[in-house]
GROMACS .gro file of C-alpha atoms in nm:
model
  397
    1UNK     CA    1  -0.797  -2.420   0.798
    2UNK     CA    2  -0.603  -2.380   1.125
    3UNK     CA    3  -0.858  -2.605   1.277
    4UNK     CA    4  -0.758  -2.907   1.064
    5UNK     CA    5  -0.642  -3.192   1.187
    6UNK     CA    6  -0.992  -3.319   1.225
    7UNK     CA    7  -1.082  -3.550   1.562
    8UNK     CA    8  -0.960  -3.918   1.307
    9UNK     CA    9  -0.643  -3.709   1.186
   10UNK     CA   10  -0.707  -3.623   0.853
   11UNK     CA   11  -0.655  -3.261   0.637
   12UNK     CA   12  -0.983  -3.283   0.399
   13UNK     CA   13  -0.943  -3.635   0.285
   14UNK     CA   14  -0.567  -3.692   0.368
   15UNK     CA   15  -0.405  -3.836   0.629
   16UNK     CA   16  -0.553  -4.104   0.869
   17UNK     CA   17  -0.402  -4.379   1.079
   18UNK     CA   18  -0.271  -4.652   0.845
   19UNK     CA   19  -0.097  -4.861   1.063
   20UNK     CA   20  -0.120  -5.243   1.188
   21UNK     CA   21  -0.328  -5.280   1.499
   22UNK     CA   22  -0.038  -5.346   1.728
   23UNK     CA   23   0.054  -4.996   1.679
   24UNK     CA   24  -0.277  -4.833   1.756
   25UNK     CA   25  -0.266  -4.822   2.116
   26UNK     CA   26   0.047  -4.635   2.066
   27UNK     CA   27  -0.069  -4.411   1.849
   28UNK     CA   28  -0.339  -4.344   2.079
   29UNK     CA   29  -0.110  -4.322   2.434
   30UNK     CA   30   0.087  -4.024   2.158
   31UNK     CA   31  -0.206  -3.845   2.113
   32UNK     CA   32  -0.308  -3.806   2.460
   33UNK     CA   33   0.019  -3.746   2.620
   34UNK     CA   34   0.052  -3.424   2.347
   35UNK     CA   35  -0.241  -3.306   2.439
   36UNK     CA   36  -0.194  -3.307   2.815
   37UNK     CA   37   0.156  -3.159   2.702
   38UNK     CA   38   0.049  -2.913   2.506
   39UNK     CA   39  -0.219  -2.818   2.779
   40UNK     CA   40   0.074  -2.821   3.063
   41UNK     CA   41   0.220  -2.476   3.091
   42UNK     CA   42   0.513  -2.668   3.257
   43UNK     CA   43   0.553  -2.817   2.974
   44UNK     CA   44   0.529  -2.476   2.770
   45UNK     CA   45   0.768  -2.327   2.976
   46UNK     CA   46   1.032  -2.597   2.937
   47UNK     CA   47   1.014  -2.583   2.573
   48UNK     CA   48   1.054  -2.242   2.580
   49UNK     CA   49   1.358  -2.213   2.788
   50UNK     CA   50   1.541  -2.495   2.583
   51UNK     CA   51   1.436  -2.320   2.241
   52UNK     CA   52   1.586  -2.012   2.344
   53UNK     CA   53   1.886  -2.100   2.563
   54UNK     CA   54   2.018  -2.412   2.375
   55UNK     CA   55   1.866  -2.398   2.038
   56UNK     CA   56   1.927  -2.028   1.947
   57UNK     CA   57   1.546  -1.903   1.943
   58UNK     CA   58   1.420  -1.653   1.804
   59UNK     CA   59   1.656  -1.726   1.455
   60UNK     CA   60   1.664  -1.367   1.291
   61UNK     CA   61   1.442  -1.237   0.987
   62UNK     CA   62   1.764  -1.130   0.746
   63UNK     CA   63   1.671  -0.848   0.425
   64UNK     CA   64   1.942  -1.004   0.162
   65UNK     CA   65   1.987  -0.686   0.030
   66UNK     CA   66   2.258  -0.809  -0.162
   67UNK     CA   67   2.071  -1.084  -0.343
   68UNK     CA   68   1.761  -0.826  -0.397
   69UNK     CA   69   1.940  -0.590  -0.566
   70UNK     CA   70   2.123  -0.827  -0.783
   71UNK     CA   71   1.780  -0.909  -0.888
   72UNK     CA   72   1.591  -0.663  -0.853
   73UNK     CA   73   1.208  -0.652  -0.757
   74UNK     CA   74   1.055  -0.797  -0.430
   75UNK     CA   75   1.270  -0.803  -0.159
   76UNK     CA   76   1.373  -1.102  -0.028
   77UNK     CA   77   1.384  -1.225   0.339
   78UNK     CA   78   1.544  -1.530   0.457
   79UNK     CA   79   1.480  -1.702   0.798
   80UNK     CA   80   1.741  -1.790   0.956
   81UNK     CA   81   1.685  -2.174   1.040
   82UNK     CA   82   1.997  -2.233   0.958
   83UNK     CA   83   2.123  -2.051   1.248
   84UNK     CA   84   1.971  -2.297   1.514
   85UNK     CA   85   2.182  -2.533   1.706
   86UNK     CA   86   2.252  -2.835   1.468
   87UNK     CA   87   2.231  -2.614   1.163
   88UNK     CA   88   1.892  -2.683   1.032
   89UNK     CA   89   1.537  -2.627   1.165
   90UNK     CA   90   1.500  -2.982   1.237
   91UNK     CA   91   1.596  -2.942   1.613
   92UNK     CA   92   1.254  -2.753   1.680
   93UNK     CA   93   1.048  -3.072   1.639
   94UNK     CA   94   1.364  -3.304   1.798
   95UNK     CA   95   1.371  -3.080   2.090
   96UNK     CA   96   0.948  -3.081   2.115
   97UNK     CA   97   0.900  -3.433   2.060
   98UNK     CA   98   1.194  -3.542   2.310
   99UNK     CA   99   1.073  -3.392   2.573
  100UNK     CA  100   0.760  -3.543   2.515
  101UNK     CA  101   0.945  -3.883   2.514
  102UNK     CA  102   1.135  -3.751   2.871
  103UNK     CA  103   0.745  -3.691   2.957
  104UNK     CA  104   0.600  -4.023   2.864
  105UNK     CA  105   0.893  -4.258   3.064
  106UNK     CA  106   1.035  -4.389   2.722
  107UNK     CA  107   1.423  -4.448   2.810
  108UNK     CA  108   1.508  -4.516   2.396
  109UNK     CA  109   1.425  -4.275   2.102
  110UNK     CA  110   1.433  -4.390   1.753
  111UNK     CA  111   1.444  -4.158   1.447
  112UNK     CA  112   1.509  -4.220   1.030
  113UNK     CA  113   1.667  -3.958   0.840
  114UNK     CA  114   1.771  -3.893   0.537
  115UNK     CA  115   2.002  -3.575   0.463
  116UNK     CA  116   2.117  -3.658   0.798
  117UNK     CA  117   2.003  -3.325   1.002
  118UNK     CA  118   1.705  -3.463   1.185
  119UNK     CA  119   1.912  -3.766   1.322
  120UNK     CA  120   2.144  -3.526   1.456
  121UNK     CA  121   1.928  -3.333   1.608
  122UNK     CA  122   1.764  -3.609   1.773
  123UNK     CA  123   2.080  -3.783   1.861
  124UNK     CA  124   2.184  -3.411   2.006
  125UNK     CA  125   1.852  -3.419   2.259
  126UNK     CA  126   1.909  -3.783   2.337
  127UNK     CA  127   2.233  -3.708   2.435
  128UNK     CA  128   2.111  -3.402   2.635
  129UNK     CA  129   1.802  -3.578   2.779
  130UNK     CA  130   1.997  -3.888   2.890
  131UNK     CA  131   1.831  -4.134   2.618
  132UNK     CA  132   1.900  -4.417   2.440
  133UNK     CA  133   1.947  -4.324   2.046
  134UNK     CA  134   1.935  -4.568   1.730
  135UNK     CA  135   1.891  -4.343   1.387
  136UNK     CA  136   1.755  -4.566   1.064
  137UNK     CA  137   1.943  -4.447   0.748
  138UNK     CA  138   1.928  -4.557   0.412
  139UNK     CA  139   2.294  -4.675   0.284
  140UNK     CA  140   2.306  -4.401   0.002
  141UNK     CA  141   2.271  -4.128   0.254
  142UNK     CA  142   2.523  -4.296   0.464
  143UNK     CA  143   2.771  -4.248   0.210
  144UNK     CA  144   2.664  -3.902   0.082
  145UNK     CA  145   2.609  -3.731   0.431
  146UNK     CA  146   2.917  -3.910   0.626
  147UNK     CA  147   2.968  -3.597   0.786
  148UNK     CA  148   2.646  -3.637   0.941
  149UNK     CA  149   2.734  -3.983   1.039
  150UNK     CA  150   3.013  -3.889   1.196
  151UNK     CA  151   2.821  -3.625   1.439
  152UNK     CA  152   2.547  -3.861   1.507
  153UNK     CA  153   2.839  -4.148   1.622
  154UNK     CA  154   2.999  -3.836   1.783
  155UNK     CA  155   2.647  -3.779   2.001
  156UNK     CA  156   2.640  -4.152   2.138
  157UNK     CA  157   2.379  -4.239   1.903
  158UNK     CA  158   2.389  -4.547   1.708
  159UNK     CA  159   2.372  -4.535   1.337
  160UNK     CA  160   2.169  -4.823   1.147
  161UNK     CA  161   2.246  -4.834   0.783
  162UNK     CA  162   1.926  -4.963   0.569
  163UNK     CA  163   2.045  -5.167   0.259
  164UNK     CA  164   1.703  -5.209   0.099
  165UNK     CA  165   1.452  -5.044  -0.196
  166UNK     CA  166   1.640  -4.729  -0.300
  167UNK     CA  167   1.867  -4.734   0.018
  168UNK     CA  168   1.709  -4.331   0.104
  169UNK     CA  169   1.475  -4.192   0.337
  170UNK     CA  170   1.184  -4.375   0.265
  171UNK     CA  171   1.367  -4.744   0.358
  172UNK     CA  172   1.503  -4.607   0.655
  173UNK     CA  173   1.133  -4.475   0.797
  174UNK     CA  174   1.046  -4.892   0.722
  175UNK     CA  175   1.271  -5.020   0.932
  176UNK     CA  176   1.221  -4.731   1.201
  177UNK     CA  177   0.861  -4.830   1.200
  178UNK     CA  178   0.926  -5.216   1.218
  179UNK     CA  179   1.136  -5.152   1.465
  180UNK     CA  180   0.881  -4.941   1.671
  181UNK     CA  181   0.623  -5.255   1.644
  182UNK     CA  182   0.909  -5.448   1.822
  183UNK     CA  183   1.000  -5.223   2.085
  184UNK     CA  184   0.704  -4.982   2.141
  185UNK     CA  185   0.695  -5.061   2.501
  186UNK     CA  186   0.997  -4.870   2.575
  187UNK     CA  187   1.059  -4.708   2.283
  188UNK     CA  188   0.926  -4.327   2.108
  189UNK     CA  189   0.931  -4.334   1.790
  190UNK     CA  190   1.042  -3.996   1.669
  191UNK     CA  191   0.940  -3.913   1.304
  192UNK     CA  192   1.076  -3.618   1.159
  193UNK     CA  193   0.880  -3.493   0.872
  194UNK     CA  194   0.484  -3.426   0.837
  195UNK     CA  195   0.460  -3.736   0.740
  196UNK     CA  196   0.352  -4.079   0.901
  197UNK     CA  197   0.046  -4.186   1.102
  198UNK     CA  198  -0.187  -3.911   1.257
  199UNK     CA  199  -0.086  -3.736   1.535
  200UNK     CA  200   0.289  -3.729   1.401
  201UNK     CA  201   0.198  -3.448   1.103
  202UNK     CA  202   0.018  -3.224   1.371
  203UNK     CA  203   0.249  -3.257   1.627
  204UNK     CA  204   0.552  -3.192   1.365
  205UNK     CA  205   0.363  -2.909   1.217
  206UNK     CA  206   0.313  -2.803   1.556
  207UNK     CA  207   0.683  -2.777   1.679
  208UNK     CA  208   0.782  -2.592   1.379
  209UNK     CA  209   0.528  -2.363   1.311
  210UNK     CA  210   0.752  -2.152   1.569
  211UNK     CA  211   0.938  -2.028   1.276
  212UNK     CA  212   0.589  -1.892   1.125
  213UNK     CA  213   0.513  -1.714   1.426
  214UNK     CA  214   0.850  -1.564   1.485
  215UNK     CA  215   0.836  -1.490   1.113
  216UNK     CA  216   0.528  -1.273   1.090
  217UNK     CA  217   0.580  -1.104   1.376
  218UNK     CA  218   0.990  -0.998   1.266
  219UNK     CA  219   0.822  -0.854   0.904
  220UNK     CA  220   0.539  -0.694   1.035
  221UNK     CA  221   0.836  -0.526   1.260
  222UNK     CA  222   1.074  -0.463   0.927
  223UNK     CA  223   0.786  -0.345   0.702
  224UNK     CA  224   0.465  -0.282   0.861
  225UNK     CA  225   0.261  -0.520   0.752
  226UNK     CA  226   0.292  -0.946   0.647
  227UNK     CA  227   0.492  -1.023   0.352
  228UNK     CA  228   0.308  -1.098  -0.026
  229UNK     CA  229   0.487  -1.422  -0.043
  230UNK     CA  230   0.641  -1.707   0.183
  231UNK     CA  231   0.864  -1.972  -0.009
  232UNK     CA  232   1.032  -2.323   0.144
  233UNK     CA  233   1.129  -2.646   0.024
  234UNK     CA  234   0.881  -2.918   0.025
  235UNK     CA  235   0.969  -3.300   0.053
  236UNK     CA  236   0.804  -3.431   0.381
  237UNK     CA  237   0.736  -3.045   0.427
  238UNK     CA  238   0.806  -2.978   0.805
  239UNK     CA  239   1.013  -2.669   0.735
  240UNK     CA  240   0.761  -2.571   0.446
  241UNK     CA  241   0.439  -2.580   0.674
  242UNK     CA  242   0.639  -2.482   0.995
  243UNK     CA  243   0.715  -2.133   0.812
  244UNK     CA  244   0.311  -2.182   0.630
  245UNK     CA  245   0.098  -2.271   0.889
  246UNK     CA  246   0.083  -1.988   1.098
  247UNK     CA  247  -0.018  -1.747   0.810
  248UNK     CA  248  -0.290  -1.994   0.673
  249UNK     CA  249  -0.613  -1.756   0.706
  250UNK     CA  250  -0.422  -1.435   0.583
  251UNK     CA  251  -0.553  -1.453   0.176
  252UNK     CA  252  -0.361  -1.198   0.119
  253UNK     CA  253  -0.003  -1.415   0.150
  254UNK     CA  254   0.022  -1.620  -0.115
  255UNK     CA  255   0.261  -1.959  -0.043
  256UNK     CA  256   0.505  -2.161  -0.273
  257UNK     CA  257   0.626  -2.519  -0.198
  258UNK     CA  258   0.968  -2.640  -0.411
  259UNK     CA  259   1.001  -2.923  -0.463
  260UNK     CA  260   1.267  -3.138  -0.614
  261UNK     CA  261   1.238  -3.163  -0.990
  262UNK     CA  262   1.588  -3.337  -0.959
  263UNK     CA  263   1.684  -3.430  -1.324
  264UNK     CA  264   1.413  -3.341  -1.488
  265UNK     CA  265   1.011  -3.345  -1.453
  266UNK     CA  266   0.997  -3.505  -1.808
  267UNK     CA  267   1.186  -3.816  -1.704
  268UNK     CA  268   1.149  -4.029  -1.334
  269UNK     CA  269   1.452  -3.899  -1.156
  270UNK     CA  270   1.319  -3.656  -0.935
  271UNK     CA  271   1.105  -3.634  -0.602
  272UNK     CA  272   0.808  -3.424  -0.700
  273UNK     CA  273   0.517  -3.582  -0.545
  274UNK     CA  274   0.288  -3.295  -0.559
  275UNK     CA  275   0.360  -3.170  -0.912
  276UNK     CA  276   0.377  -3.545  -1.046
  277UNK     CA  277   0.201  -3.818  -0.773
  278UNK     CA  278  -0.128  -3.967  -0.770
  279UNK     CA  279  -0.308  -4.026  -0.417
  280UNK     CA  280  -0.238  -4.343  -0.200
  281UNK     CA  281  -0.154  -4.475   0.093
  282UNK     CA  282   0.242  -4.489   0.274
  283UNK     CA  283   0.339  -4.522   0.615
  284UNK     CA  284   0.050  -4.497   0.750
  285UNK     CA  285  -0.158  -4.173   0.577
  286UNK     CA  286  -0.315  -4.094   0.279
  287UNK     CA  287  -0.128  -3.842   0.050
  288UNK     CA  288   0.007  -3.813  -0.288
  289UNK     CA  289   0.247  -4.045  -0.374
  290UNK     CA  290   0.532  -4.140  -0.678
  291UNK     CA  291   0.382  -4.468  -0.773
  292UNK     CA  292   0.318  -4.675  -1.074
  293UNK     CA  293   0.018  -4.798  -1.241
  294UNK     CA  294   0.021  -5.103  -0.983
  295UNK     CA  295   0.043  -4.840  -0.704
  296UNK     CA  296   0.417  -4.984  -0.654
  297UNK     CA  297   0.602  -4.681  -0.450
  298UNK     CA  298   0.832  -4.554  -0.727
  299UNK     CA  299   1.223  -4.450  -0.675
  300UNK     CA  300   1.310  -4.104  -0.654
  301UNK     CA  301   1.611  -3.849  -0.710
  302UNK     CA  302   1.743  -3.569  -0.591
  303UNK     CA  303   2.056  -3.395  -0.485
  304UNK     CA  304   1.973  -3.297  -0.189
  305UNK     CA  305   1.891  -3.672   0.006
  306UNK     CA  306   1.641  -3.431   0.251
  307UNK     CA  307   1.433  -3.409  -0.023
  308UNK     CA  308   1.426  -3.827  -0.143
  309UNK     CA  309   1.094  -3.917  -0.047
  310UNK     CA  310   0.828  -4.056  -0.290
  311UNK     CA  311   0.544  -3.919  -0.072
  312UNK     CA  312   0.439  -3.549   0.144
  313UNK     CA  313   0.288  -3.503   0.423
  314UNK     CA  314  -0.102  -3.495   0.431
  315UNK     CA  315  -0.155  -3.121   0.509
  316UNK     CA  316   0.069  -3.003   0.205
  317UNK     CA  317  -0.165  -3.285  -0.004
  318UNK     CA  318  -0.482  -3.077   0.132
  319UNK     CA  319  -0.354  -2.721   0.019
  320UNK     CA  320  -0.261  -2.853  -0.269
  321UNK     CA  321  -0.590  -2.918  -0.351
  322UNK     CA  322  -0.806  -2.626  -0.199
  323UNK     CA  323  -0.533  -2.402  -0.416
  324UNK     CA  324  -0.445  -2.218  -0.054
  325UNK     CA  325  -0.068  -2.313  -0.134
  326UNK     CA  326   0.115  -2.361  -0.514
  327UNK     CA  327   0.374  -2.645  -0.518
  328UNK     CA  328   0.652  -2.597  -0.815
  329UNK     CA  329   0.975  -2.754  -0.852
  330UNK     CA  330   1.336  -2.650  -0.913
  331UNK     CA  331   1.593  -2.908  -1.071
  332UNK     CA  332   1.933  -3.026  -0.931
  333UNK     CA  333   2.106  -2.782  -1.158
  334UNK     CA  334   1.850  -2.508  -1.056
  335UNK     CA  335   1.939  -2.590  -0.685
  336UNK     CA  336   2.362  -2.555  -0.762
  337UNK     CA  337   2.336  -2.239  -0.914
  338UNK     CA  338   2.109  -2.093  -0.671
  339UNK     CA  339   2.350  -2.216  -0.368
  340UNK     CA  340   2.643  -2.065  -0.533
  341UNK     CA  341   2.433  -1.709  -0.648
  342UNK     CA  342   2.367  -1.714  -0.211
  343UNK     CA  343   2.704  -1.790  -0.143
  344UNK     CA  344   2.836  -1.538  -0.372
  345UNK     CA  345   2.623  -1.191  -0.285
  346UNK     CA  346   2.594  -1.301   0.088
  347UNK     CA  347   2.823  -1.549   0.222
  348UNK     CA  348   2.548  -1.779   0.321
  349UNK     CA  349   2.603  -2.101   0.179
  350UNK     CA  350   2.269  -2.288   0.214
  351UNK     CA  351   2.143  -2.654   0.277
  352UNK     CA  352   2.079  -2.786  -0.064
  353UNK     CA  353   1.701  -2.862   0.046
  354UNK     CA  354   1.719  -2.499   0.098
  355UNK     CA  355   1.878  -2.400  -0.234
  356UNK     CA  356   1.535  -2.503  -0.397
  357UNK     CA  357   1.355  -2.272  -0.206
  358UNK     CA  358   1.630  -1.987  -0.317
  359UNK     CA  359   1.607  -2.098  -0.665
  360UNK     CA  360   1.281  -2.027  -0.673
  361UNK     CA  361   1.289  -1.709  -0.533
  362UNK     CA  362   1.534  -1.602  -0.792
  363UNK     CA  363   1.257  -1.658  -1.098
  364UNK     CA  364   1.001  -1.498  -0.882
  365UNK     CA  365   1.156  -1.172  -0.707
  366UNK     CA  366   1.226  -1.025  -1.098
  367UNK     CA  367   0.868  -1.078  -1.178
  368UNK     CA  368   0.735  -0.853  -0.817
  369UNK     CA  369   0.703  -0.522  -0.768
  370UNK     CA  370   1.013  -0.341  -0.551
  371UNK     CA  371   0.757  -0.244  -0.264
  372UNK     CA  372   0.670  -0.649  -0.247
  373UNK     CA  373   0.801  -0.885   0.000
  374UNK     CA  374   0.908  -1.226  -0.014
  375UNK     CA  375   1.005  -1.501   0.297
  376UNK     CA  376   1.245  -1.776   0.244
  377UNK     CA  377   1.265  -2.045   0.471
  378UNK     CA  378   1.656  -2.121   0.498
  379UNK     CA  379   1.585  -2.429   0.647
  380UNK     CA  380   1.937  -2.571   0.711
  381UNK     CA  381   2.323  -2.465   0.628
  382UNK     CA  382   2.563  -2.647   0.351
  383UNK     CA  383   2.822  -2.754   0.548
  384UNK     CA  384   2.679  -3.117   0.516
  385UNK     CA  385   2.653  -3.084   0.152
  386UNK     CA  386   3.012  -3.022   0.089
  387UNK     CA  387   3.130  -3.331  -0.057
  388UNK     CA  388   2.860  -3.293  -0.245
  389UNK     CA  389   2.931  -3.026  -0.378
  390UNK     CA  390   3.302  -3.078  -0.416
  391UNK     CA  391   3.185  -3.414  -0.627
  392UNK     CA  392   2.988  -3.187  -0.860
  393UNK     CA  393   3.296  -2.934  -0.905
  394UNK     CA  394   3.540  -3.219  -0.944
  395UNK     CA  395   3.715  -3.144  -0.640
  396UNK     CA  396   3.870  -3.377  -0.369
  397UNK     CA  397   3.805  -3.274  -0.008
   0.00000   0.00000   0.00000
């Protein structure tokens, strides 16, 4: 299963290239420049040194002891993504993928985002690589992540609201992708997610599976041997099959994807694509999907506008269905509660994307066996989600 992409892109029958013809030969100049990159030990090194001395690398492997014995049963782990520079894991594919722009000649990078984290992070290494930055952003997320605006204004970048469909994540990768049929001369296109048009899931999946590999080797440290359970929000998935991918051929770790159930699997506000999408075709790959009989792309919900996507990315789509990986889902209410149970017992207030993932953990570490183990990806911090949160509390910050 590590093998997979195959040579056209796709996980089992998902993924592809998708895309009009004028972006093929851009596709094509991405694919071999990450290869030669990724055969480069220059290249290597440079990564390397930047992930360490600017993003924060390795982020630790914390026991919350706290949370555990409030619970009892399996212990429960939480990587530390939230710990990297930025506040959220996104950074380790913005810091990959930017200097593979630096490496390619391309003067402007381009990014959509939707909670707000991967813009910053890619306006962050623009502004550290000497680039030109314009981040797509659906006008909903504009108004519920201002904070993340502001930093992305802050970092030279400029911000490009998208007032179209369901004004979230999945307008805003539109226009990023019109945009990059415009401009794909000079600009790279920077996707954020394990989404879009092959090689952008490998090369995601790639640049994040650094928290896998810091992961197992940081348990296998604390308790001899790889944990019985890895958990991590799934929307796009990057964080999910970053933490996933490098523990792939060990059977014996089993792997749960959250995603966002939102108001209610019974009803149509939420984003669960896995536990409620049929398969289909969206910027550019074949995945499941939230669409309606006519194969119209259906609007989502959730609280947490990271995870607002109708689709997933192609690789979570193929464990899905070879049964390597389980995919639940944990409402908006789920989420809250879990945030505030973290905050409370260890003064971590989480990302709500992340919240999912602890929510989740909370049914399950009851149900395990004290000697078990169980990794949560804390993919990103809260502080963007305070308004949020102050909204839901009734409180004006």
């Amino acid at each position: 299963m590590q093998n997979l992409p195959d040579r056209t892109g796709h996980y089992g029958s998902y993924g592809g290239r998708y895309v009009a013809e004028t972006l093929m030969p851009a596709l094509f100049e991405l694919e071999r420049a990450y290869k030669d990159a990724r055969r480069d030990p220059a290249f290597k090194k440079e990564l390397e040194n930047y992930s360490r001395d600017y993003v924060g690398r390795p982020t630790p492997l914390y026991l919350a002891a706290n949370l555990t014995a409030k619970l009892g049963g399996a212990k429960i782990y939480l990587k530390r993504e939230d710990l990297c520079h930025t506040g959220a894991h996104k950074i380790n594919n913005a810091l990959g993928q930017s200097l593979l722009a630096k490496r390619m000649g391309k003067e402007r990078i381009t990014a959509e985002t939707g909670a707000g984290q991967h813009g910053v992070a890619t306006a962050t290494m623009a502004a550290l690589l000497r680039r030109q930055c314009e981040v797509f952003m659906g006008t909903l997320d504009v108004e519920r992540q201002a904070l993340n605006v502001f930093r992305m204004k802050l970092l030279g970048a400029k911000v490009t609201p998208v007032d179209a469909g369901s004004k979230s994540l999945k307008d805003a990768l539109n226009e990023a992708l019109r945009d990059w049929i415009a401009t794909v001369s000079t600009t790279y296109y920077l996707i954020g997610s394990t989404a879009g048009p092959h090689p952008y899931p490998m090369i995601v999946r790639d640049f994040q599976s650094v928290i896998g590999r810091e992961a197992r080797k940081q348990i296998v440290k604390a308790q001899g041997r790889l944990p019985d359970l890895l958990i991590a929000c799934v929307n796009g998935g990057s964080n999910a099959i970053g933490l996933f991918h490098p523990f792939i051929n060990d059977a014996s770790v089993k792997m749960i994807g959250v995603e966002a159930a939102g108001l209610g699997l019974g009803g149509l506000q939420h984003a669960a694509t896995l536990n409620q999408g049929s398969i289909g075709v969206l910027h550019g790959n074949r995945t499941y999907l939230l669409q309606d009989e006519l194969g119209q792309i259906r609007e989502t919900h959730s609280i947490a506008a990271g995870l607002d996507y109708p689709g997933v990315g192609p690789e979570h789509s193929f464990l899905k269905d070879s049964g390597r990986a389980t995919y639940l889902a944990a409402t908006d209410a789920e989420a809250l509660d879990a945030l505030k149970l973290l905050s409370e017992t260890e003064g971590i207030i989480p990302a709500l994307e992340s919240a999912h993932a602890v929510a989740q953990a909370i049914k399950t570490a009851p149900e395990l066996g004290k000697e078990q183990t169980i990794i949560v990806n804390l993919s990103g911090r809260g502080d963007k989600d305070m308004h949020t949160l102050a909204r839901q509390s009734g409180v004006t910050v």
